[in-house]
């Protein structure tokens, strides 16, 4: 039985973290370690996690001194572990007890399956609305939540199927895939911070030849609230989140569009991006800093692009794994419970 790392990144998650961790600790697949990486929460998230950690040795709290975002938090865990599989867990997730066991089984003998994602539903009612069933590829370098908002009864029987990518809320990743998708040492691009990073991974995985499997037998509750394309919701969001939503789309396009598809991608993406620019000029001028960021960091982005496209040219099979390196040491200001 392979050991699995469950990585949970928190930031002011006191209202949901206990239910999440209890569902994780109740998994029937017992060979796992559970890390909570807290991004300098101002509420009592850390205290709640510490209470549970005192009752189960598999649970460890890593308290970071600053908010490194979804990307930085998970990178912290990925850089310090070497388990064969990693399950990334949003703090507002509640898993069925057999989620992990079914996800590991779904990986199977096919070495090209790099990610397994399950059926996430928005409520515990008898006929819930679906939160996600993996990602679907859209035009213009965008992705969407597959079957999002539909009643379970409306979609008919669901079976295992290959999808365009995995929603970042609860994907099981093969370590070989994680290491292959690293760019400049990082699995998640830290420039994304906390939005569309799963789109970036999905696109890069597709370029490199990895497969993502949706397994509906893996089921979890996820009452998603952050949907920035909904303008009513967007207006209530903080400025940094809204700017990231704009910035990260350009990061995706610059890094991942193959040279032979640039003209087509511009045709698809430009009308939407011009509309967004007009919206920002009229209603959300603070988010114009996103475009300024892309311009100021264009050389770094182009350097990342070269690395992504060089690896993409190899496609499959993935290169052999590098020799194991020493885990990054804890800094003097990081604490572990």
Tab-separated table of C-alpha atoms in Angstrom:
chain	number	residue	atom	x	y	z
A	1	UNK	CA	0.000	0.000	0.000
A	2	UNK	CA	1.465	3.328	-1.087
A	3	UNK	CA	1.742	6.143	1.430
A	4	UNK	CA	-0.260	9.219	0.453
A	5	UNK	CA	0.242	12.818	1.529
A	6	UNK	CA	-2.932	14.789	2.154
A	7	UNK	CA	-2.057	18.480	1.814
A	8	UNK	CA	-4.512	21.072	3.180
A	9	UNK	CA	-3.780	24.797	2.825
A	10	UNK	CA	-5.672	27.087	5.196
A	11	UNK	CA	-6.184	30.806	5.570
A	12	UNK	CA	-8.800	31.970	8.075
A	13	UNK	CA	-10.556	28.616	7.648
A	14	UNK	CA	-11.844	28.166	11.210
A	15	UNK	CA	-15.466	27.786	10.137
A	16	UNK	CA	-14.831	24.663	8.044
A	17	UNK	CA	-11.452	23.123	8.888
A	18	UNK	CA	-12.579	20.744	11.627
A	19	UNK	CA	-15.185	19.034	9.448
A	20	UNK	CA	-12.618	18.773	6.648
A	21	UNK	CA	-9.956	17.199	8.837
A	22	UNK	CA	-12.355	14.787	10.504
A	23	UNK	CA	-13.410	13.524	7.092
A	24	UNK	CA	-9.747	13.124	6.148
A	25	UNK	CA	-8.840	11.256	9.324
A	26	UNK	CA	-11.838	8.941	8.806
A	27	UNK	CA	-10.578	7.639	5.438
A	28	UNK	CA	-10.642	3.860	5.052
A	29	UNK	CA	-7.305	4.043	3.240
A	30	UNK	CA	-5.151	4.259	6.329
A	31	UNK	CA	-1.610	4.727	5.034
A	32	UNK	CA	-1.436	8.498	4.787
A	33	UNK	CA	0.011	11.556	6.453
A	34	UNK	CA	-2.019	14.737	6.752
A	35	UNK	CA	-0.349	18.124	6.583
A	36	UNK	CA	-2.121	21.402	7.254
A	37	UNK	CA	-0.144	24.357	5.948
A	38	UNK	CA	-1.587	27.487	7.493
A	39	UNK	CA	-1.001	30.787	5.709
A	40	UNK	CA	-0.812	33.088	8.739
A	41	UNK	CA	-4.495	32.877	9.639
A	42	UNK	CA	-5.819	35.713	11.802
A	43	UNK	CA	-8.655	33.607	13.245
A	44	UNK	CA	-8.343	30.482	15.412
A	45	UNK	CA	-7.703	28.044	12.543
A	46	UNK	CA	-4.345	27.015	14.001
A	47	UNK	CA	-5.771	26.403	17.453
A	48	UNK	CA	-8.522	24.181	16.040
A	49	UNK	CA	-6.035	22.188	13.980
A	50	UNK	CA	-3.687	21.831	16.940
A	51	UNK	CA	-6.456	20.308	19.058
A	52	UNK	CA	-7.083	17.631	16.431
A	53	UNK	CA	-3.349	17.092	15.870
A	54	UNK	CA	-2.969	16.221	19.535
A	55	UNK	CA	-5.342	13.283	19.020
A	56	UNK	CA	-3.848	11.784	15.832
A	57	UNK	CA	-0.152	11.474	14.987
A	58	UNK	CA	-0.884	11.483	11.242
A	59	UNK	CA	-1.904	15.137	11.417
A	60	UNK	CA	0.761	17.856	11.462
A	61	UNK	CA	0.275	21.608	11.453
A	62	UNK	CA	2.822	23.729	9.588
A	63	UNK	CA	2.338	27.360	10.562
A	64	UNK	CA	3.773	29.765	7.997
A	65	UNK	CA	4.639	33.345	8.959
A	66	UNK	CA	2.938	34.910	5.923
A	67	UNK	CA	0.205	34.185	3.410
A	68	UNK	CA	1.799	32.351	0.479
A	69	UNK	CA	-1.528	31.573	-1.183
A	70	UNK	CA	-2.922	28.272	-2.385
A	71	UNK	CA	0.108	27.811	-4.638
A	72	UNK	CA	2.775	28.601	-2.076
A	73	UNK	CA	1.120	26.525	0.633
A	74	UNK	CA	0.876	23.376	-1.464
A	75	UNK	CA	4.357	23.909	-2.922
A	76	UNK	CA	5.646	23.991	0.645
A	77	UNK	CA	4.254	20.494	1.254
A	78	UNK	CA	5.240	19.087	-2.147
A	79	UNK	CA	8.829	20.297	-1.742
A	80	UNK	CA	9.226	18.572	1.632
A	81	UNK	CA	7.702	15.160	0.960
A	82	UNK	CA	8.264	12.223	-1.378
A	83	UNK	CA	5.093	10.099	-1.123
A	84	UNK	CA	4.021	8.244	-4.266
A	85	UNK	CA	0.677	10.081	-4.343
A	86	UNK	CA	-0.535	13.451	-3.076
A	87	UNK	CA	-4.142	14.453	-2.434
A	88	UNK	CA	-4.661	18.225	-2.447
A	89	UNK	CA	-7.574	19.086	-0.152
A	90	UNK	CA	-9.422	22.389	0.071
A	91	UNK	CA	-10.314	23.255	3.688
A	92	UNK	CA	-14.030	23.453	2.789
A	93	UNK	CA	-14.084	19.854	1.507
A	94	UNK	CA	-15.735	16.933	3.311
A	95	UNK	CA	-14.809	13.582	1.805
A	96	UNK	CA	-16.751	10.344	1.836
A	97	UNK	CA	-14.783	7.781	3.909
A	98	UNK	CA	-13.756	5.795	0.824
A	99	UNK	CA	-12.712	8.762	-1.359
A	100	UNK	CA	-8.974	8.200	-1.007
A	101	UNK	CA	-9.161	4.424	-1.376
A	102	UNK	CA	-11.179	4.692	-4.574
A	103	UNK	CA	-8.960	7.423	-5.993
A	104	UNK	CA	-5.764	5.437	-5.406
A	105	UNK	CA	-7.378	2.358	-6.968
A	106	UNK	CA	-8.410	4.420	-10.003
A	107	UNK	CA	-4.780	5.311	-10.687
A	108	UNK	CA	-4.306	1.642	-11.576
A	109	UNK	CA	-1.404	0.364	-13.656
A	110	UNK	CA	-1.647	3.077	-16.352
A	111	UNK	CA	1.465	5.202	-15.781
A	112	UNK	CA	0.046	7.969	-17.992
A	113	UNK	CA	-2.740	8.746	-15.518
A	114	UNK	CA	-1.230	11.605	-13.573
A	115	UNK	CA	-4.385	12.839	-11.827
A	116	UNK	CA	-7.643	11.376	-10.545
A	117	UNK	CA	-10.533	13.651	-9.613
A	118	UNK	CA	-13.877	12.753	-8.098
A	119	UNK	CA	-17.470	13.939	-8.048
A	120	UNK	CA	-17.847	17.068	-5.907
A	121	UNK	CA	-21.391	18.019	-4.913
A	122	UNK	CA	-22.653	21.251	-3.372
A	123	UNK	CA	-24.875	19.787	-0.641
A	124	UNK	CA	-25.730	16.570	1.185
A	125	UNK	CA	-29.340	16.469	-0.067
A	126	UNK	CA	-30.641	13.407	-1.923
A	127	UNK	CA	-30.339	15.039	-5.357
A	128	UNK	CA	-27.558	17.603	-4.979
A	129	UNK	CA	-26.251	20.031	-7.523
A	130	UNK	CA	-22.864	19.099	-8.910
A	131	UNK	CA	-19.968	21.366	-8.027
A	132	UNK	CA	-17.507	19.741	-10.418
A	133	UNK	CA	-16.807	16.532	-12.288
A	134	UNK	CA	-13.366	17.555	-13.476
A	135	UNK	CA	-12.563	20.381	-15.874
A	136	UNK	CA	-13.732	20.954	-19.430
A	137	UNK	CA	-11.604	22.802	-21.994
A	138	UNK	CA	-13.135	26.024	-23.334
A	139	UNK	CA	-11.947	28.338	-26.096
A	140	UNK	CA	-9.415	31.096	-25.584
A	141	UNK	CA	-7.225	29.249	-23.084
A	142	UNK	CA	-9.976	28.872	-20.495
A	143	UNK	CA	-11.391	25.947	-18.541
A	144	UNK	CA	-14.725	25.399	-16.838
A	145	UNK	CA	-16.118	23.161	-14.120
A	146	UNK	CA	-17.611	20.143	-15.846
A	147	UNK	CA	-21.358	19.662	-15.081
A	148	UNK	CA	-21.266	22.543	-12.574
A	149	UNK	CA	-24.690	23.493	-11.202
A	150	UNK	CA	-26.584	20.560	-12.686
A	151	UNK	CA	-28.636	18.240	-10.538
A	152	UNK	CA	-27.182	14.762	-10.203
A	153	UNK	CA	-30.456	13.333	-11.521
A	154	UNK	CA	-30.206	15.485	-14.665
A	155	UNK	CA	-26.904	14.110	-15.934
A	156	UNK	CA	-27.786	10.427	-15.864
A	157	UNK	CA	-25.410	7.612	-14.917
A	158	UNK	CA	-21.792	8.747	-14.543
A	159	UNK	CA	-18.839	6.501	-15.217
A	160	UNK	CA	-15.055	6.869	-15.244
A	161	UNK	CA	-13.962	9.060	-18.125
A	162	UNK	CA	-10.898	11.014	-19.188
A	163	UNK	CA	-11.350	14.778	-18.722
A	164	UNK	CA	-9.391	17.894	-19.649
A	165	UNK	CA	-8.083	18.432	-16.136
A	166	UNK	CA	-8.865	18.338	-12.442
A	167	UNK	CA	-10.464	21.007	-10.303
A	168	UNK	CA	-7.929	22.104	-7.698
A	169	UNK	CA	-10.273	21.433	-4.775
A	170	UNK	CA	-9.550	17.693	-4.407
A	171	UNK	CA	-7.240	16.070	-7.015
A	172	UNK	CA	-5.109	13.000	-6.365
A	173	UNK	CA	-1.749	13.436	-8.108
A	174	UNK	CA	0.947	10.947	-8.989
A	175	UNK	CA	4.338	12.107	-7.695
A	176	UNK	CA	5.951	11.337	-11.053
A	177	UNK	CA	3.468	13.735	-12.648
A	178	UNK	CA	4.088	16.395	-10.004
A	179	UNK	CA	7.818	16.314	-10.588
A	180	UNK	CA	7.484	16.294	-14.375
A	181	UNK	CA	5.196	19.343	-14.332
A	182	UNK	CA	7.559	21.432	-12.225
A	183	UNK	CA	8.788	24.616	-13.914
A	184	UNK	CA	11.812	26.333	-12.400
A	185	UNK	CA	11.436	23.980	-9.437
A	186	UNK	CA	7.773	24.693	-8.653
A	187	UNK	CA	4.717	22.541	-9.342
A	188	UNK	CA	2.277	25.410	-8.861
A	189	UNK	CA	3.451	28.669	-10.370
A	190	UNK	CA	3.681	30.927	-7.278
A	191	UNK	CA	2.801	33.941	-9.444
A	192	UNK	CA	-0.771	32.608	-9.644
A	193	UNK	CA	-1.106	32.760	-5.829
A	194	UNK	CA	-4.653	31.381	-5.593
A	195	UNK	CA	-6.657	31.408	-8.821
A	196	UNK	CA	-6.585	29.416	-12.108
A	197	UNK	CA	-3.521	27.496	-10.971
A	198	UNK	CA	-5.445	24.278	-11.663
A	199	UNK	CA	-6.038	25.490	-15.246
A	200	UNK	CA	-2.292	26.007	-15.587
A	201	UNK	CA	-1.564	22.481	-14.357
A	202	UNK	CA	-4.273	20.983	-16.586
A	203	UNK	CA	-2.936	22.697	-19.707
A	204	UNK	CA	0.674	21.829	-18.940
A	205	UNK	CA	-0.269	18.222	-18.205
A	206	UNK	CA	-2.056	17.964	-21.545
A	207	UNK	CA	0.973	19.402	-23.366
A	208	UNK	CA	3.255	16.883	-21.691
A	209	UNK	CA	1.018	13.876	-22.420
A	210	UNK	CA	-0.428	13.184	-18.961
A	211	UNK	CA	-4.036	11.988	-18.553
A	212	UNK	CA	-6.655	13.037	-15.990
A	213	UNK	CA	-9.311	10.505	-14.985
A	214	UNK	CA	-12.690	11.437	-13.518
A	215	UNK	CA	-13.918	8.720	-11.153
A	216	UNK	CA	-17.500	9.370	-9.927
A	217	UNK	CA	-17.202	6.711	-7.220
A	218	UNK	CA	-14.934	9.212	-5.421
A	219	UNK	CA	-17.387	11.629	-3.840
A	220	UNK	CA	-17.068	14.686	-1.619
A	221	UNK	CA	-19.026	17.722	-0.472
A	222	UNK	CA	-17.810	21.115	-1.693
A	223	UNK	CA	-20.154	24.124	-1.352
A	224	UNK	CA	-18.182	26.377	-3.709
A	225	UNK	CA	-18.625	30.123	-3.277
A	226	UNK	CA	-15.864	31.706	-5.395
A	227	UNK	CA	-17.087	32.080	-9.003
A	228	UNK	CA	-15.539	35.358	-10.266
A	229	UNK	CA	-17.177	35.225	-13.704
A	230	UNK	CA	-20.466	35.956	-11.922
A	231	UNK	CA	-20.395	39.772	-11.842
A	232	UNK	CA	-22.651	39.991	-8.791
A	233	UNK	CA	-20.237	37.744	-6.894
A	234	UNK	CA	-17.202	39.487	-8.383
A	235	UNK	CA	-18.207	42.888	-7.023
A	236	UNK	CA	-18.096	41.494	-3.484
A	237	UNK	CA	-14.585	40.071	-3.853
A	238	UNK	CA	-11.399	41.705	-2.618
A	239	UNK	CA	-9.272	43.688	-5.039
A	240	UNK	CA	-6.323	41.286	-4.973
A	241	UNK	CA	-8.481	38.294	-5.940
A	242	UNK	CA	-10.068	40.153	-8.839
A	243	UNK	CA	-6.693	41.354	-10.115
A	244	UNK	CA	-5.299	37.819	-9.890
A	245	UNK	CA	-8.195	36.515	-11.988
A	246	UNK	CA	-7.163	38.896	-14.782
A	247	UNK	CA	-3.401	38.491	-14.396
A	248	UNK	CA	-3.453	34.723	-14.288
A	249	UNK	CA	-5.343	34.365	-17.543
A	250	UNK	CA	-2.527	36.191	-19.301
A	251	UNK	CA	0.054	34.023	-17.523
A	252	UNK	CA	-1.769	30.968	-18.845
A	253	UNK	CA	-1.804	32.236	-22.410
A	254	UNK	CA	1.816	33.376	-22.457
A	255	UNK	CA	3.260	30.224	-20.898
A	256	UNK	CA	1.204	27.440	-22.423
A	257	UNK	CA	0.089	28.370	-25.942
A	258	UNK	CA	2.157	26.320	-28.417
A	259	UNK	CA	3.863	28.350	-31.144
A	260	UNK	CA	1.761	26.747	-33.840
A	261	UNK	CA	-1.458	27.762	-32.085
A	262	UNK	CA	-0.673	31.403	-31.271
A	263	UNK	CA	-2.704	32.859	-34.154
A	264	UNK	CA	-5.734	30.690	-33.398
A	265	UNK	CA	-5.490	31.410	-29.684
A	266	UNK	CA	-5.335	35.160	-30.287
A	267	UNK	CA	-8.440	34.934	-32.468
A	268	UNK	CA	-10.268	33.086	-29.695
A	269	UNK	CA	-8.950	34.994	-26.685
A	270	UNK	CA	-8.607	38.578	-27.879
A	271	UNK	CA	-12.323	39.525	-28.067
A	272	UNK	CA	-12.885	38.414	-24.493
A	273	UNK	CA	-9.716	40.094	-23.255
A	274	UNK	CA	-10.707	43.365	-24.947
A	275	UNK	CA	-14.113	43.151	-23.282
A	276	UNK	CA	-12.403	42.583	-19.918
A	277	UNK	CA	-10.127	45.560	-20.546
A	278	UNK	CA	-13.159	47.741	-21.250
A	279	UNK	CA	-14.859	46.515	-18.082
A	280	UNK	CA	-11.756	47.297	-16.029
A	281	UNK	CA	-11.480	50.787	-17.483
A	282	UNK	CA	-15.112	51.535	-16.703
A	283	UNK	CA	-15.811	49.695	-13.446
A	284	UNK	CA	-12.677	48.132	-11.928
A	285	UNK	CA	-9.645	50.281	-12.554
A	286	UNK	CA	-7.748	48.814	-9.594
A	287	UNK	CA	-7.456	45.525	-11.509
A	288	UNK	CA	-5.489	47.227	-14.297
A	289	UNK	CA	-2.434	46.479	-12.170
A	290	UNK	CA	-2.769	42.904	-13.452
A	291	UNK	CA	-1.823	44.005	-16.963
A	292	UNK	CA	0.979	46.143	-15.608
A	293	UNK	CA	2.322	43.077	-13.754
A	294	UNK	CA	2.339	40.987	-16.932
A	295	UNK	CA	4.246	43.683	-18.823
A	296	UNK	CA	6.760	44.288	-16.046
A	297	UNK	CA	7.478	40.547	-15.698
A	298	UNK	CA	7.369	39.702	-19.398
A	299	UNK	CA	10.970	38.482	-19.529
A	300	UNK	CA	10.433	36.045	-16.659
A	301	UNK	CA	7.187	34.836	-18.231
A	302	UNK	CA	8.881	34.256	-21.570
A	303	UNK	CA	11.658	32.322	-19.811
A	304	UNK	CA	8.996	30.098	-18.206
A	305	UNK	CA	7.328	29.721	-21.588
A	306	UNK	CA	10.551	28.449	-23.159
A	307	UNK	CA	10.886	25.771	-20.477
A	308	UNK	CA	7.259	24.662	-20.821
A	309	UNK	CA	7.395	24.480	-24.609
A	310	UNK	CA	10.735	22.650	-24.616
A	311	UNK	CA	9.309	19.945	-22.356
A	312	UNK	CA	6.030	19.884	-24.313
A	313	UNK	CA	7.959	19.135	-27.505
A	314	UNK	CA	9.004	15.806	-25.918
A	315	UNK	CA	5.363	14.938	-25.109
A	316	UNK	CA	5.194	11.350	-23.795
A	317	UNK	CA	6.855	9.385	-22.289
A	318	UNK	CA	7.776	11.510	-19.328
A	319	UNK	CA	11.508	11.799	-18.670
A	320	UNK	CA	12.888	9.528	-15.942
A	321	UNK	CA	12.610	10.923	-12.421
A	322	UNK	CA	15.554	12.888	-11.139
A	323	UNK	CA	17.599	11.602	-8.241
A	324	UNK	CA	15.827	12.323	-4.942
A	325	UNK	CA	16.880	15.596	-3.360
A	326	UNK	CA	16.956	16.616	0.256
A	327	UNK	CA	13.709	18.072	1.509
A	328	UNK	CA	13.869	21.803	1.972
A	329	UNK	CA	14.641	22.660	5.605
A	330	UNK	CA	12.194	24.472	7.820
A	331	UNK	CA	13.100	28.093	8.297
A	332	UNK	CA	13.564	29.481	11.749
A	333	UNK	CA	10.233	31.313	11.582
A	334	UNK	CA	8.144	28.293	10.522
A	335	UNK	CA	6.635	26.158	13.251
A	336	UNK	CA	5.375	22.608	13.177
A	337	UNK	CA	2.887	21.049	15.573
